[in-house]
Amino acid sequence: MPDASAVRAMRRALLAWYRTHHRVLPWRPPPGAPAGSLPPYYTLVSEAMLQQTQVATVVAYFERFIAALPTLEDLAAADPQHVLRLWQGLGYYRRARNLHAAARMCCERFDGRVPKTVEQLLELPGVGRYSAGAIASIAHGQCAPILDGNVARVLARVLAIREPIDQTPTRHHLWAVAAALVPRSPRSSPGDFNQAMMELGARVCTPRDPDCAHCPLRGRCAAYAAGCVAELPVVRPRKQPKPVTHRVLVVQRGRAYLLVQRPGKGLWSSMWECPTAEALEGQTLIQWAQSRLGLALYPPTALGHFTHQTTHRAIRFEVSVAKVRGGRVRRGTGVWRALHKLDDLPLSNPQRRVMELLRGVA
């Protein structure tokens, strides 16, 4: 743990570096701006989007989302399908559902405001310890620490921590260090300091080829002094994603195609898709379609295949097209749409790829 004088020196160096080298982002107040200079709603939305997604990707989505739903009240009142549609392509759709639920909770329990304290923020769906600290410090000037992947990497190198940073005892230690480093007074810009730590990890203290020559903490970095920056941080090997196969059946009737809605829970919940068999259980694809949809189909023809990786699975999508031979789709099973009339239906990234395959032959 750095001593008090080292902590003060690190704060000064980081804040000075951040004032000069920060990126201008639509959700980020300028360095030195008072808390609340931008709506706290912006921080709530951006932190949800930035989970597991790079800043460069988020900017356009954030701007489109705010243009469509400019206030917390607008988001709380929005139709869930509209929210998913705005999120389409960003992935990890549970974030969108949690953000929508969090907005509703803010309006119902917190007088239409984003809560100020970490304790209250942790009550919101989808808000964990890191997000609560980020929102509290950036939006409200609270002296709350943060620890995300970028910050953990910076701290592991500055302190030359050789224990895996994804082990519980190490995480506890890193949180304690982050709490010791964050400024103790709102006047000392805890939000700027936290953003400086994240910015340093994202732009200088990167996972590979860190730019140590331009790091404001180089003189206090134990890993740099020991010549072991490239070896840190230590992370335990991850399990390989489990390979699975999903069989997509594009059901065609004239110039229209059948889309069905996924269940309200689980992967890509409440999104729309072409009928997709995740397990055939001994049936042929045509038999599966007959039992699920109530339609008799002509034999399918292969359209193509691709692989999509989630956190735990490597999914091979095998796409076929089959025309309707007879029968009527069961009531409430799905909707028929032409390819140019899909804008109101949120589709997952794999299903958007299915549509690209289909447009290539339609």
Coordinates of C-alpha atoms in Angstrom, one line a residue:
M1 CA 0.0 0.0 0.0
P2 CA 1.5 3.4 -0.9
D3 CA 2.2 5.8 2.0
A4 CA 0.4 9.1 2.4
S5 CA 3.0 11.2 0.5
A6 CA 3.1 8.7 -2.4
V7 CA -0.7 8.7 -2.6
R8 CA -0.8 12.5 -2.8
A9 CA 1.9 12.5 -5.5
M10 CA 0.1 9.9 -7.5
R11 CA -3.1 11.9 -7.3
R12 CA -1.4 15.1 -8.5
A13 CA 0.4 13.4 -11.3
L14 CA -2.7 11.6 -12.6
L15 CA -5.0 14.6 -12.4
A16 CA -2.4 16.8 -14.3
W17 CA -2.0 14.1 -16.9
Y18 CA -5.8 13.7 -17.3
R19 CA -6.4 17.4 -17.7
T20 CA -4.1 17.4 -20.8
H21 CA -4.7 13.9 -22.3
H22 CA -8.4 13.1 -21.6
R23 CA -10.6 12.1 -24.4
V24 CA -13.7 14.3 -25.1
L25 CA -16.7 11.9 -24.8
P26 CA -20.4 12.8 -25.0
W27 CA -21.1 11.5 -21.5
R28 CA -18.0 12.9 -19.8
P29 CA -17.9 16.2 -18.1
P30 CA -14.7 18.2 -18.8
P31 CA -11.9 18.0 -16.2
G32 CA -12.6 20.3 -13.2
A33 CA -16.2 20.7 -14.0
P34 CA -18.5 20.6 -11.0
A35 CA -20.5 17.4 -10.3
G36 CA -23.8 17.6 -12.1
S37 CA -22.5 19.6 -15.1
L38 CA -24.0 16.9 -17.2
P39 CA -27.1 14.9 -16.3
P40 CA -26.3 12.0 -14.0
Y41 CA -28.6 10.0 -16.4
Y42 CA -25.7 10.2 -19.0
T43 CA -23.4 8.5 -16.6
L44 CA -25.9 5.8 -15.8
V45 CA -26.4 5.0 -19.5
S46 CA -22.8 5.2 -20.5
E47 CA -21.6 3.0 -17.6
A48 CA -24.2 0.3 -18.7
M49 CA -23.0 0.5 -22.3
L50 CA -19.3 0.5 -21.4
Q51 CA -19.5 -2.8 -19.6
Q52 CA -17.6 -5.3 -21.8
T53 CA -17.6 -2.9 -24.7
Q54 CA -14.9 -0.5 -26.0
V55 CA -15.4 3.3 -25.9
A56 CA -15.0 3.7 -29.6
T57 CA -18.0 1.4 -30.2
V58 CA -20.2 3.0 -27.5
V59 CA -20.0 6.6 -28.7
A60 CA -22.5 6.2 -31.6
Y61 CA -24.8 4.0 -29.6
F62 CA -24.8 6.5 -26.7
E63 CA -25.6 9.4 -28.9
R64 CA -28.4 7.5 -30.7
F65 CA -29.8 6.3 -27.4
I66 CA -29.8 9.8 -25.8
A67 CA -31.4 11.3 -28.9
A68 CA -34.3 8.8 -28.7
L69 CA -34.6 8.8 -24.9
P70 CA -33.1 12.1 -23.7
T71 CA -34.2 11.8 -20.0
L72 CA -34.5 9.3 -17.2
E73 CA -38.2 9.6 -17.4
D74 CA -38.2 8.9 -21.1
L75 CA -36.3 5.7 -20.6
A76 CA -38.5 4.6 -17.7
A77 CA -41.7 5.1 -19.9
A78 CA -40.2 3.5 -23.0
D79 CA -41.5 0.2 -24.5
P80 CA -39.0 -2.6 -23.7
Q81 CA -38.8 -3.5 -27.4
H82 CA -37.9 0.0 -28.3
V83 CA -35.1 0.0 -25.7
L84 CA -33.8 -3.3 -27.1
R85 CA -34.0 -2.0 -30.7
L86 CA -31.8 1.0 -29.7
W87 CA -29.4 -1.4 -28.1
Q88 CA -29.4 -3.7 -31.1
G89 CA -25.8 -4.6 -32.2
L90 CA -24.2 -3.6 -28.9
G91 CA -24.6 -7.1 -27.5
Y92 CA -25.0 -8.3 -23.9
Y93 CA -28.7 -7.3 -24.0
R94 CA -29.2 -8.0 -20.3
R95 CA -27.5 -4.6 -19.8
A96 CA -30.3 -2.9 -21.7
R97 CA -33.1 -4.7 -19.7
N98 CA -31.3 -3.8 -16.5
L99 CA -30.8 -0.2 -17.5
H100 CA -34.5 0.1 -18.3
A101 CA -35.5 -1.5 -15.0
A102 CA -33.0 0.8 -13.2
A103 CA -34.6 3.9 -14.8
R104 CA -38.0 2.7 -13.6
M105 CA -36.7 2.2 -10.1
C106 CA -35.2 5.7 -10.1
C107 CA -38.6 7.1 -11.0
E108 CA -40.5 5.0 -8.5
R109 CA -38.2 5.0 -5.5
F110 CA -35.8 7.9 -5.9
D111 CA -38.0 10.8 -7.0
G112 CA -37.0 10.5 -10.7
R113 CA -33.3 11.0 -9.9
V114 CA -30.2 8.8 -10.2
P115 CA -29.2 8.0 -6.6
K116 CA -26.1 9.7 -5.2
T117 CA -24.7 7.2 -2.8
V118 CA -23.0 3.9 -3.5
E119 CA -25.4 2.1 -1.2
Q120 CA -28.5 3.4 -3.0
L121 CA -26.9 2.8 -6.5
L122 CA -26.3 -0.8 -5.6
E123 CA -30.1 -1.3 -5.3
L124 CA -30.5 -0.6 -9.0
P125 CA -30.7 -3.6 -11.3
G126 CA -27.4 -4.2 -13.1
V127 CA -25.4 -1.9 -11.0
G128 CA -22.5 -3.5 -9.2
R129 CA -19.7 -2.2 -7.0
Y130 CA -17.7 -0.7 -9.8
S131 CA -20.6 0.9 -11.6
A132 CA -21.9 2.3 -8.3
G133 CA -18.5 3.9 -7.6
A134 CA -18.2 5.3 -11.1
I135 CA -21.7 6.9 -11.1
A136 CA -21.4 8.2 -7.5
S137 CA -18.0 9.8 -8.2
I138 CA -18.4 11.0 -11.8
A139 CA -22.1 12.2 -11.6
H140 CA -22.3 13.3 -8.0
G141 CA -18.7 14.0 -6.8
Q142 CA -18.8 11.3 -4.2
C143 CA -15.5 10.0 -2.8
A144 CA -16.1 6.5 -4.0
P145 CA -13.4 4.1 -5.4
I146 CA -13.7 2.1 -8.6
L147 CA -12.0 -1.1 -9.8
D148 CA -12.5 -2.2 -13.4
G149 CA -10.1 -4.1 -15.7
N150 CA -8.1 -1.0 -16.6
V151 CA -7.7 0.2 -13.0
A152 CA -6.8 -3.3 -11.8
R153 CA -4.1 -3.6 -14.4
V154 CA -2.6 -0.2 -13.5
L155 CA -2.5 -1.0 -9.8
A156 CA -1.1 -4.5 -10.4
R157 CA 1.8 -2.9 -12.3
V158 CA 2.4 0.1 -10.0
L159 CA 2.5 -2.3 -7.0
A160 CA 4.1 -5.2 -8.9
I161 CA 1.4 -7.6 -7.7
R162 CA 2.2 -11.1 -8.8
E163 CA -0.9 -12.9 -7.4
P164 CA -3.7 -13.4 -10.0
I165 CA -5.9 -10.3 -10.0
D166 CA -9.0 -12.4 -10.6
Q167 CA -8.6 -14.2 -7.3
T168 CA -10.8 -13.0 -4.4
P169 CA -8.0 -12.1 -1.9
T170 CA -6.2 -10.0 -4.6
R171 CA -9.4 -8.3 -5.6
H172 CA -10.0 -7.3 -2.0
H173 CA -6.5 -5.9 -1.8
L174 CA -6.9 -3.9 -5.0
W175 CA -10.2 -2.5 -3.8
A176 CA -8.5 -1.4 -0.6
V177 CA -5.8 0.3 -2.6
A178 CA -8.3 2.0 -4.9
A179 CA -10.1 3.3 -1.8
A180 CA -6.9 4.7 -0.4
L181 CA -6.0 6.5 -3.6
V182 CA -9.4 8.2 -4.4
P183 CA -9.4 11.8 -3.1
R184 CA -11.1 12.2 0.3
S185 CA -12.9 15.5 -0.5
P186 CA -15.4 16.2 -3.2
R187 CA -13.4 19.5 -3.9
S188 CA -10.5 17.3 -5.0
S189 CA -12.3 15.9 -8.0
P190 CA -12.8 12.2 -7.1
G191 CA -14.7 11.7 -10.4
D192 CA -11.8 13.1 -12.4
F193 CA -9.3 10.9 -10.5
N194 CA -11.3 7.8 -11.2
Q195 CA -11.6 8.6 -14.9
A196 CA -7.9 9.4 -15.0
M197 CA -7.2 5.9 -13.7
M198 CA -9.5 4.3 -16.3
E199 CA -8.1 6.5 -19.1
L200 CA -4.5 5.6 -18.1
G201 CA -5.3 1.9 -18.3
A202 CA -7.1 2.3 -21.6
R203 CA -4.6 4.5 -23.4
V204 CA -1.2 4.1 -21.8
C205 CA -1.0 1.1 -19.4
T206 CA -2.5 -1.2 -22.0
P207 CA -2.5 -5.0 -21.8
R208 CA 0.1 -5.3 -24.5
D209 CA 2.9 -2.9 -25.4
P210 CA 2.2 -0.3 -22.7
D211 CA 3.6 3.2 -23.4
C212 CA 5.7 3.5 -20.3
A213 CA 7.6 6.4 -21.7
H214 CA 4.6 8.6 -21.4
C215 CA 3.1 7.3 -18.2
P216 CA 2.7 9.8 -15.4
L217 CA 3.2 7.1 -12.8
R218 CA 6.4 5.7 -14.3
G219 CA 8.6 7.0 -11.5
R220 CA 6.4 5.2 -9.0
C221 CA 5.8 2.0 -10.8
A222 CA 7.4 -1.0 -9.2
A223 CA 6.9 -3.2 -12.3
Y224 CA 8.7 -0.6 -14.4
A225 CA 11.6 -0.4 -12.0
A226 CA 11.9 -4.2 -11.9
G227 CA 11.5 -4.6 -15.7
C228 CA 8.5 -6.8 -15.4
V229 CA 5.7 -4.7 -16.8
A230 CA 4.9 -7.1 -19.7
E231 CA 4.5 -10.0 -17.1
L232 CA 1.8 -8.2 -15.2
P233 CA -1.0 -8.5 -14.4
V234 CA -1.3 -12.2 -13.7
V235 CA -4.6 -13.7 -14.7
R236 CA -5.7 -17.3 -14.2
P237 CA -6.3 -19.2 -17.5
R238 CA -9.9 -19.1 -18.6
K239 CA -11.9 -22.1 -19.6
Q240 CA -12.4 -22.5 -23.3
P241 CA -15.9 -21.7 -24.6
K242 CA -18.1 -24.8 -25.0
P243 CA -18.8 -25.6 -28.7
V244 CA -22.5 -25.9 -29.5
T245 CA -24.6 -25.8 -32.7
H246 CA -27.8 -23.8 -33.3
R247 CA -29.8 -24.6 -36.4
V248 CA -31.6 -21.6 -37.8
L249 CA -34.6 -22.3 -40.1
V250 CA -35.6 -19.4 -42.3
V251 CA -39.3 -20.1 -43.0
Q252 CA -40.5 -18.5 -46.2
R253 CA -44.0 -17.8 -47.4
G254 CA -44.0 -15.9 -50.6
R255 CA -41.8 -12.8 -50.0
A256 CA -42.3 -12.9 -46.2
Y257 CA -40.3 -14.7 -43.5
L258 CA -41.4 -15.9 -40.1
L259 CA -39.8 -14.4 -37.0
V260 CA -40.5 -15.5 -33.4
Q261 CA -39.7 -13.9 -30.1
R262 CA -37.3 -15.6 -27.7
P263 CA -38.4 -16.2 -24.0
G264 CA -38.2 -13.4 -21.5
K265 CA -35.2 -15.0 -19.7
G266 CA -31.9 -16.4 -20.9
L267 CA -29.6 -15.7 -23.8
W268 CA -30.9 -12.9 -26.1
S269 CA -34.2 -12.8 -24.1
S270 CA -37.1 -11.0 -25.7
M271 CA -35.3 -10.5 -29.0
W272 CA -36.7 -11.7 -32.3
E273 CA -35.2 -14.4 -34.5
C274 CA -35.8 -16.8 -37.3
P275 CA -36.9 -20.1 -35.7
T276 CA -33.8 -21.6 -34.1
A277 CA -33.3 -25.1 -32.8
E278 CA -30.8 -25.2 -30.0
A279 CA -31.4 -29.0 -29.6
L280 CA -33.2 -31.3 -32.0
E281 CA -33.5 -34.2 -29.5
G282 CA -33.6 -36.8 -32.2
Q283 CA -35.9 -34.9 -34.6
T284 CA -35.1 -33.7 -38.1
L285 CA -35.2 -30.0 -38.5
I286 CA -38.5 -30.3 -40.5
Q287 CA -40.1 -32.4 -37.7
W288 CA -38.9 -29.9 -35.1
A289 CA -40.5 -27.1 -37.1
Q290 CA -43.8 -29.0 -37.4
S291 CA -44.0 -29.6 -33.7
R292 CA -43.0 -26.1 -32.7
L293 CA -44.7 -24.0 -35.4
G294 CA -47.5 -26.1 -36.8
L295 CA -46.3 -25.7 -40.3
A296 CA -45.5 -28.3 -43.0
L297 CA -42.4 -27.3 -44.9
Y298 CA -40.6 -28.4 -48.0
P299 CA -37.2 -29.9 -47.5
P300 CA -34.7 -27.1 -46.5
T301 CA -31.8 -25.9 -48.5
A302 CA -28.5 -24.8 -46.8
L303 CA -27.9 -21.1 -46.8
G304 CA -24.6 -20.9 -44.9
H305 CA -23.0 -21.0 -41.5
F306 CA -21.0 -18.9 -39.1
T307 CA -19.7 -18.9 -35.6
H308 CA -20.6 -16.5 -32.8
Q309 CA -18.8 -16.6 -29.5
T310 CA -20.4 -15.6 -26.2
T311 CA -18.7 -15.6 -22.8
H312 CA -19.1 -19.3 -22.3
R313 CA -20.0 -20.8 -25.7
A314 CA -18.7 -20.9 -29.2
I315 CA -21.9 -21.2 -31.2
R316 CA -21.9 -22.5 -34.7
F317 CA -25.0 -21.3 -36.5
E318 CA -26.2 -23.5 -39.4
V319 CA -28.7 -21.6 -41.5
S320 CA -31.3 -23.3 -43.8
V321 CA -34.2 -22.0 -45.8
A322 CA -37.5 -23.8 -46.2
K323 CA -40.7 -22.8 -47.9
V324 CA -44.2 -23.4 -46.4
R325 CA -45.9 -26.5 -47.9
G326 CA -49.1 -26.3 -45.8
G327 CA -50.6 -25.6 -42.4
R328 CA -51.0 -22.4 -40.4
V329 CA -48.6 -21.0 -37.9
R330 CA -49.9 -21.3 -34.4
R331 CA -51.6 -18.2 -32.9
G332 CA -49.1 -16.1 -31.1
T333 CA -46.1 -18.0 -32.4
G334 CA -44.6 -15.2 -34.5
V335 CA -45.0 -12.6 -37.2
W336 CA -44.5 -12.7 -41.0
R337 CA -42.2 -9.9 -42.3
A338 CA -40.6 -8.9 -45.5
L339 CA -36.9 -8.2 -45.3
H340 CA -37.4 -4.5 -45.6
K341 CA -39.9 -4.3 -42.8
L342 CA -37.8 -5.4 -39.8
D343 CA -36.8 -2.1 -38.3
D344 CA -39.2 -2.3 -35.3
L345 CA -38.0 -5.8 -34.3
P346 CA -34.8 -6.0 -32.2
L347 CA -32.5 -8.7 -33.5
S348 CA -29.4 -10.2 -31.9
N349 CA -26.1 -9.9 -33.8
P350 CA -26.3 -13.6 -34.9
Q351 CA -29.8 -13.0 -36.3
R352 CA -28.7 -9.9 -38.1
R353 CA -26.0 -12.0 -39.8
V354 CA -28.8 -14.5 -40.8
M355 CA -30.6 -11.6 -42.4
E356 CA -27.4 -10.6 -44.3
L357 CA -27.1 -14.1 -45.6
L358 CA -30.7 -14.1 -46.6
R359 CA -30.4 -10.7 -48.4
G360 CA -27.5 -12.1 -50.4
V361 CA -29.8 -14.7 -52.0
A362 CA -33.2 -13.2 -51.9

